[in-house]
Amino acid sequence: MENIEEALKTASAEDDLQTILRVLENKSVGFKRQEAAAGPFADMDTAALTGLNIRMLSVIKRAQQQQGHTGDSDLSKRLSLIEETMQHMVKRHKTGYTETPLHLADEGTLWQQEVQGKAACNIAKVDEMLQPRQSFLAALRYLSLLHEGQKQDARGIVAMKRGRKKGEADLERDYYPHMLNIFQAAAVGQPEIQFQLEDPASADSARPDLRCFVHDVESHPGEAKARNVSSNPITDPDGIHNNKEAFGKLHKVIRAKYLSPGRDQVFFCPFIVRIECCWIAKFEYDWDNETETHRLRSCCFCPPIPAKELPPYGVLCKQLDDMLTHFGAQDIVSLTDVLLMAGDASPTPGFLMLVQYVATLCHLHSIAIVQLQFKLHNQQTLDISQAHVLAYGHKSLVVQLGVEDAVYKGAGVGWSFLKLQHIGSSLQADPLTMLPHYWSCAQQGCQAREHVAYQSGSFSE
């Protein structure tokens, strides 16, 4: 950065002009804000980057005047091309709504000025806004989360909550690593979709708490808060504008980093409250050729935002506020322990929605969604079109593939399944409450090879 600034100050010499040209033409630096992440502009917020662009443009203009006397047509063409690019960049960082620099804009104020009353905002059903639910895939991914979550130390959350005064909100940053684990689990087997936490090296105020990468390109920002604001049946029945700080932050980040000139764009952005619950916001931006700016056309949110005293719909972790009654100060607590506090190992509504969210990102970016297969060791592929989970455990699942008189018990380690089948009697006659007893008997029979025929199988993606 110092070399660039120095070059800008002493741009009268040919060598200095060539240095500026090399910097401006280097795509590892780039002219778009999101392309600067790995370059010398990475520590600059939007306003500072805009200021640097303007100073560079001023230098280029002076350089063009000087080059008018040298007759170097090649350099002149290069300068003209860079000037055109920089002018567009300076325009792009001017807001189409207000002259307030983005890095200075308050998220709530920005929402009121640019969205509230200007763009269509509504609540949608999860299955209408996102891709269809994939319950079996979600069950496998949740099992993976429970397995990996055993390695994630959650004692910091317990200590933080124990140290808060009555009525004080939790510190949201204590939840960040666990939030990341949940999102990563929701995309297991889909390597094109990756999640990372905010960039700690960036001083830019318009930066997301959760970053999403599609084919290694950053997009679809996420925002985390310690609390959400309830809907109000009189002043804000949907609860959208009551949460203008969170949704305004997402809008601000999109405008500062992710909009590309010349085309309409759609973003699906998660809003996460601790690791308790989450929402998905869909932002649709239209490109205006006359003003050369984007405008937010509509924003849609799911699931509904509950009224006061009502539980949230997109629950990720049940009974989160009961942690201090579950765990003592000296207890060893993992993320899995926290997720299982309610005694239920089935995927939560919020996690099911996150799997749909990942599928929606795949659909938006023309990525093939992972296909599940059950293959025996002899490579025979089993039909899983009617597969459903009969019982959930924190280490395994019991799955039935259809009407076959057999179940498959699968463990998260290595995704291996064991086929268990009765001899001479039908599993369909066994009530669900008898499954644990049946499984215990089946294990004994499997070991003795007297009452149960078995085959070892594997799960692959």
PDB file of N, CA and C in Angstrom, residues 63-103:
ATOM      1  N   ALA A  63      -1.423  11.988 -16.067  1.00  0.00           N
ATOM      2  CA  ALA A  63      -0.529  11.192 -16.904  1.00  0.00           C
ATOM      3  C   ALA A  63      -0.900  11.297 -18.367  1.00  0.00           C
ATOM      4  N   GLN A  64      -2.207  11.313 -18.646  1.00  0.00           N
ATOM      5  CA  GLN A  64      -2.639  11.425 -20.037  1.00  0.00           C
ATOM      6  C   GLN A  64      -2.208  12.763 -20.630  1.00  0.00           C
ATOM      7  N   GLN A  65      -2.308  13.811 -19.808  1.00  0.00           N
ATOM      8  CA  GLN A  65      -1.869  15.119 -20.297  1.00  0.00           C
ATOM      9  C   GLN A  65      -0.382  15.105 -20.611  1.00  0.00           C
ATOM     10  N   GLN A  66       0.394  14.456 -19.742  1.00  0.00           N
ATOM     11  CA  GLN A  66       1.837  14.367 -19.976  1.00  0.00           C
ATOM     12  C   GLN A  66       2.136  13.490 -21.188  1.00  0.00           C
ATOM     13  N   GLN A  67       1.416  12.372 -21.313  1.00  0.00           N
ATOM     14  CA  GLN A  67       1.681  11.465 -22.410  1.00  0.00           C
ATOM     15  C   GLN A  67       1.264  12.056 -23.745  1.00  0.00           C
ATOM     16  N   GLY A  68       0.418  13.084 -23.714  1.00  0.00           N
ATOM     17  CA  GLY A  68       0.043  13.735 -24.963  1.00  0.00           C
ATOM     18  C   GLY A  68       1.235  14.344 -25.666  1.00  0.00           C
ATOM     19  N   HIS A  69       2.305  14.581 -24.925  1.00  0.00           N
ATOM     20  CA  HIS A  69       3.505  15.182 -25.516  1.00  0.00           C
ATOM     21  C   HIS A  69       4.538  14.138 -25.879  1.00  0.00           C
ATOM     22  N   THR A  70       4.331  12.869 -25.455  1.00  0.00           N
ATOM     23  CA  THR A  70       5.350  11.852 -25.724  1.00  0.00           C
ATOM     24  C   THR A  70       5.075  11.063 -26.973  1.00  0.00           C
ATOM     25  N   GLY A  71       3.792  10.992 -27.389  1.00  0.00           N
ATOM     26  CA  GLY A  71       3.451  10.263 -28.596  1.00  0.00           C
ATOM     27  C   GLY A  71       3.456   8.758 -28.424  1.00  0.00           C
ATOM     28  N   ASP A  72       3.483   8.267 -27.192  1.00  0.00           N
ATOM     29  CA  ASP A  72       3.478   6.823 -26.951  1.00  0.00           C
ATOM     30  C   ASP A  72       2.029   6.337 -27.037  1.00  0.00           C
ATOM     31  N   SER A  73       1.624   5.859 -28.211  1.00  0.00           N
ATOM     32  CA  SER A  73       0.222   5.505 -28.427  1.00  0.00           C
ATOM     33  C   SER A  73      -0.186   4.287 -27.593  1.00  0.00           C
ATOM     34  N   ASP A  74       0.747   3.336 -27.419  1.00  0.00           N
ATOM     35  CA  ASP A  74       0.419   2.135 -26.643  1.00  0.00           C
ATOM     36  C   ASP A  74       0.107   2.489 -25.196  1.00  0.00           C
ATOM     37  N   LEU A  75       0.962   3.298 -24.592  1.00  0.00           N
ATOM     38  CA  LEU A  75       0.731   3.718 -23.220  1.00  0.00           C
ATOM     39  C   LEU A  75      -0.535   4.550 -23.125  1.00  0.00           C
ATOM     40  N   SER A  76      -0.788   5.382 -24.116  1.00  0.00           N
ATOM     41  CA  SER A  76      -1.982   6.216 -24.116  1.00  0.00           C
ATOM     42  C   SER A  76      -3.248   5.354 -24.138  1.00  0.00           C
ATOM     43  N   LYS A  77      -3.218   4.281 -24.925  1.00  0.00           N
ATOM     44  CA  LYS A  77      -4.376   3.385 -24.993  1.00  0.00           C
ATOM     45  C   LYS A  77      -4.592   2.699 -23.647  1.00  0.00           C
ATOM     46  N   ARG A  78      -3.499   2.290 -23.051  1.00  0.00           N
ATOM     47  CA  ARG A  78      -3.612   1.622 -21.757  1.00  0.00           C
ATOM     48  C   ARG A  78      -4.177   2.570 -20.706  1.00  0.00           C
ATOM     49  N   LEU A  79      -3.716   3.809 -20.742  1.00  0.00           N
ATOM     50  CA  LEU A  79      -4.217   4.798 -19.793  1.00  0.00           C
ATOM     51  C   LEU A  79      -5.702   5.063 -20.016  1.00  0.00           C
ATOM     52  N   SER A  80      -6.115   5.133 -21.269  1.00  0.00           N
ATOM     53  CA  SER A  80      -7.523   5.387 -21.579  1.00  0.00           C
ATOM     54  C   SER A  80      -8.401   4.248 -21.077  1.00  0.00           C
ATOM     55  N   LEU A  81      -7.933   3.011 -21.265  1.00  0.00           N
ATOM     56  CA  LEU A  81      -8.690   1.859 -20.811  1.00  0.00           C
ATOM     57  C   LEU A  81      -8.831   1.862 -19.291  1.00  0.00           C
ATOM     58  N   ILE A  82      -7.742   2.181 -18.605  1.00  0.00           N
ATOM     59  CA  ILE A  82      -7.782   2.200 -17.137  1.00  0.00           C
ATOM     60  C   ILE A  82      -8.664   3.342 -16.651  1.00  0.00           C
ATOM     61  N   GLU A  83      -8.593   4.487 -17.321  1.00  0.00           N
ATOM     62  CA  GLU A  83      -9.437   5.616 -16.927  1.00  0.00           C
ATOM     63  C   GLU A  83     -10.915   5.239 -17.024  1.00  0.00           C
ATOM     64  N   GLU A  84     -11.279   4.574 -18.115  1.00  0.00           N
ATOM     65  CA  GLU A  84     -12.664   4.165 -18.301  1.00  0.00           C
ATOM     66  C   GLU A  84     -13.102   3.218 -17.188  1.00  0.00           C
ATOM     67  N   THR A  85     -12.233   2.274 -16.855  1.00  0.00           N
ATOM     68  CA  THR A  85     -12.538   1.317 -15.792  1.00  0.00           C
ATOM     69  C   THR A  85     -12.677   2.012 -14.440  1.00  0.00           C
ATOM     70  N   MET A  86     -11.746   2.923 -14.156  1.00  0.00           N
ATOM     71  CA  MET A  86     -11.767   3.596 -12.861  1.00  0.00           C
ATOM     72  C   MET A  86     -12.971   4.520 -12.729  1.00  0.00           C
ATOM     73  N   GLN A  87     -13.352   5.177 -13.815  1.00  0.00           N
ATOM     74  CA  GLN A  87     -14.532   6.034 -13.758  1.00  0.00           C
ATOM     75  C   GLN A  87     -15.762   5.203 -13.415  1.00  0.00           C
ATOM     76  N   HIS A  88     -15.839   4.020 -14.029  1.00  0.00           N
ATOM     77  CA  HIS A  88     -16.971   3.144 -13.743  1.00  0.00           C
ATOM     78  C   HIS A  88     -16.941   2.683 -12.297  1.00  0.00           C
ATOM     79  N   MET A  89     -15.741   2.421 -11.784  1.00  0.00           N
ATOM     80  CA  MET A  89     -15.613   1.962 -10.402  1.00  0.00           C
ATOM     81  C   MET A  89     -16.043   3.054  -9.429  1.00  0.00           C
ATOM     82  N   VAL A  90     -15.641   4.295  -9.699  1.00  0.00           N
ATOM     83  CA  VAL A  90     -16.025   5.410  -8.830  1.00  0.00           C
ATOM     84  C   VAL A  90     -17.534   5.584  -8.852  1.00  0.00           C
ATOM     85  N   LYS A  91     -18.137   5.457 -10.039  1.00  0.00           N
ATOM     86  CA  LYS A  91     -19.590   5.541 -10.144  1.00  0.00           C
ATOM     87  C   LYS A  91     -20.256   4.440  -9.333  1.00  0.00           C
ATOM     88  N   ARG A  92     -19.671   3.244  -9.449  1.00  0.00           N
ATOM     89  CA  ARG A  92     -20.276   2.083  -8.828  1.00  0.00           C
ATOM     90  C   ARG A  92     -20.326   2.207  -7.311  1.00  0.00           C
ATOM     91  N   HIS A  93     -19.386   2.904  -6.740  1.00  0.00           N
ATOM     92  CA  HIS A  93     -19.367   3.030  -5.280  1.00  0.00           C
ATOM     93  C   HIS A  93     -20.190   4.205  -4.785  1.00  0.00           C
ATOM     94  N   LYS A  94     -20.797   4.953  -5.730  1.00  0.00           N
ATOM     95  CA  LYS A  94     -21.769   5.946  -5.311  1.00  0.00           C
ATOM     96  C   LYS A  94     -23.108   5.259  -5.167  1.00  0.00           C
ATOM     97  N   THR A  95     -23.802   5.486  -4.072  1.00  0.00           N
ATOM     98  CA  THR A  95     -25.095   4.852  -3.893  1.00  0.00           C
ATOM     99  C   THR A  95     -26.128   5.475  -4.813  1.00  0.00           C
ATOM    100  N   GLY A  96     -27.049   4.673  -5.278  1.00  0.00           N
ATOM    101  CA  GLY A  96     -28.125   5.162  -6.117  1.00  0.00           C
ATOM    102  C   GLY A  96     -29.244   5.783  -5.302  1.00  0.00           C
ATOM    103  N   TYR A  97     -29.125   5.774  -3.998  1.00  0.00           N
ATOM    104  CA  TYR A  97     -30.204   6.254  -3.145  1.00  0.00           C
ATOM    105  C   TYR A  97     -29.787   7.485  -2.329  1.00  0.00           C
ATOM    106  N   THR A  98     -28.557   7.482  -1.845  1.00  0.00           N
ATOM    107  CA  THR A  98     -28.119   8.538  -0.948  1.00  0.00           C
ATOM    108  C   THR A  98     -26.636   8.783  -1.138  1.00  0.00           C
ATOM    109  N   GLU A  99     -26.171   9.956  -0.775  1.00  0.00           N
ATOM    110  CA  GLU A  99     -24.756  10.282  -0.921  1.00  0.00           C
ATOM    111  C   GLU A  99     -23.947   9.910   0.315  1.00  0.00           C
ATOM    112  N   THR A 100     -24.587   9.271   1.311  1.00  0.00           N
ATOM    113  CA  THR A 100     -23.860   8.840   2.500  1.00  0.00           C
ATOM    114  C   THR A 100     -22.931   7.680   2.153  1.00  0.00           C
ATOM    115  N   PRO A 101     -21.631   7.775   2.462  1.00  0.00           N
ATOM    116  CA  PRO A 101     -20.732   6.652   2.181  1.00  0.00           C
ATOM    117  C   PRO A 101     -21.223   5.395   2.905  1.00  0.00           C
ATOM    118  N   LEU A 102     -21.103   4.270   2.235  1.00  0.00           N
ATOM    119  CA  LEU A 102     -21.634   3.028   2.785  1.00  0.00           C
ATOM    120  C   LEU A 102     -21.023   2.688   4.145  1.00  0.00           C
ATOM    121  N   HIS A 103     -19.713   2.930   4.284  1.00  0.00           N
ATOM    122  CA  HIS A 103     -19.074   2.515   5.535  1.00  0.00           C
ATOM    123  C   HIS A 103     -19.545   3.362   6.709  1.00  0.00           C
TER     124      HIS A 103
END
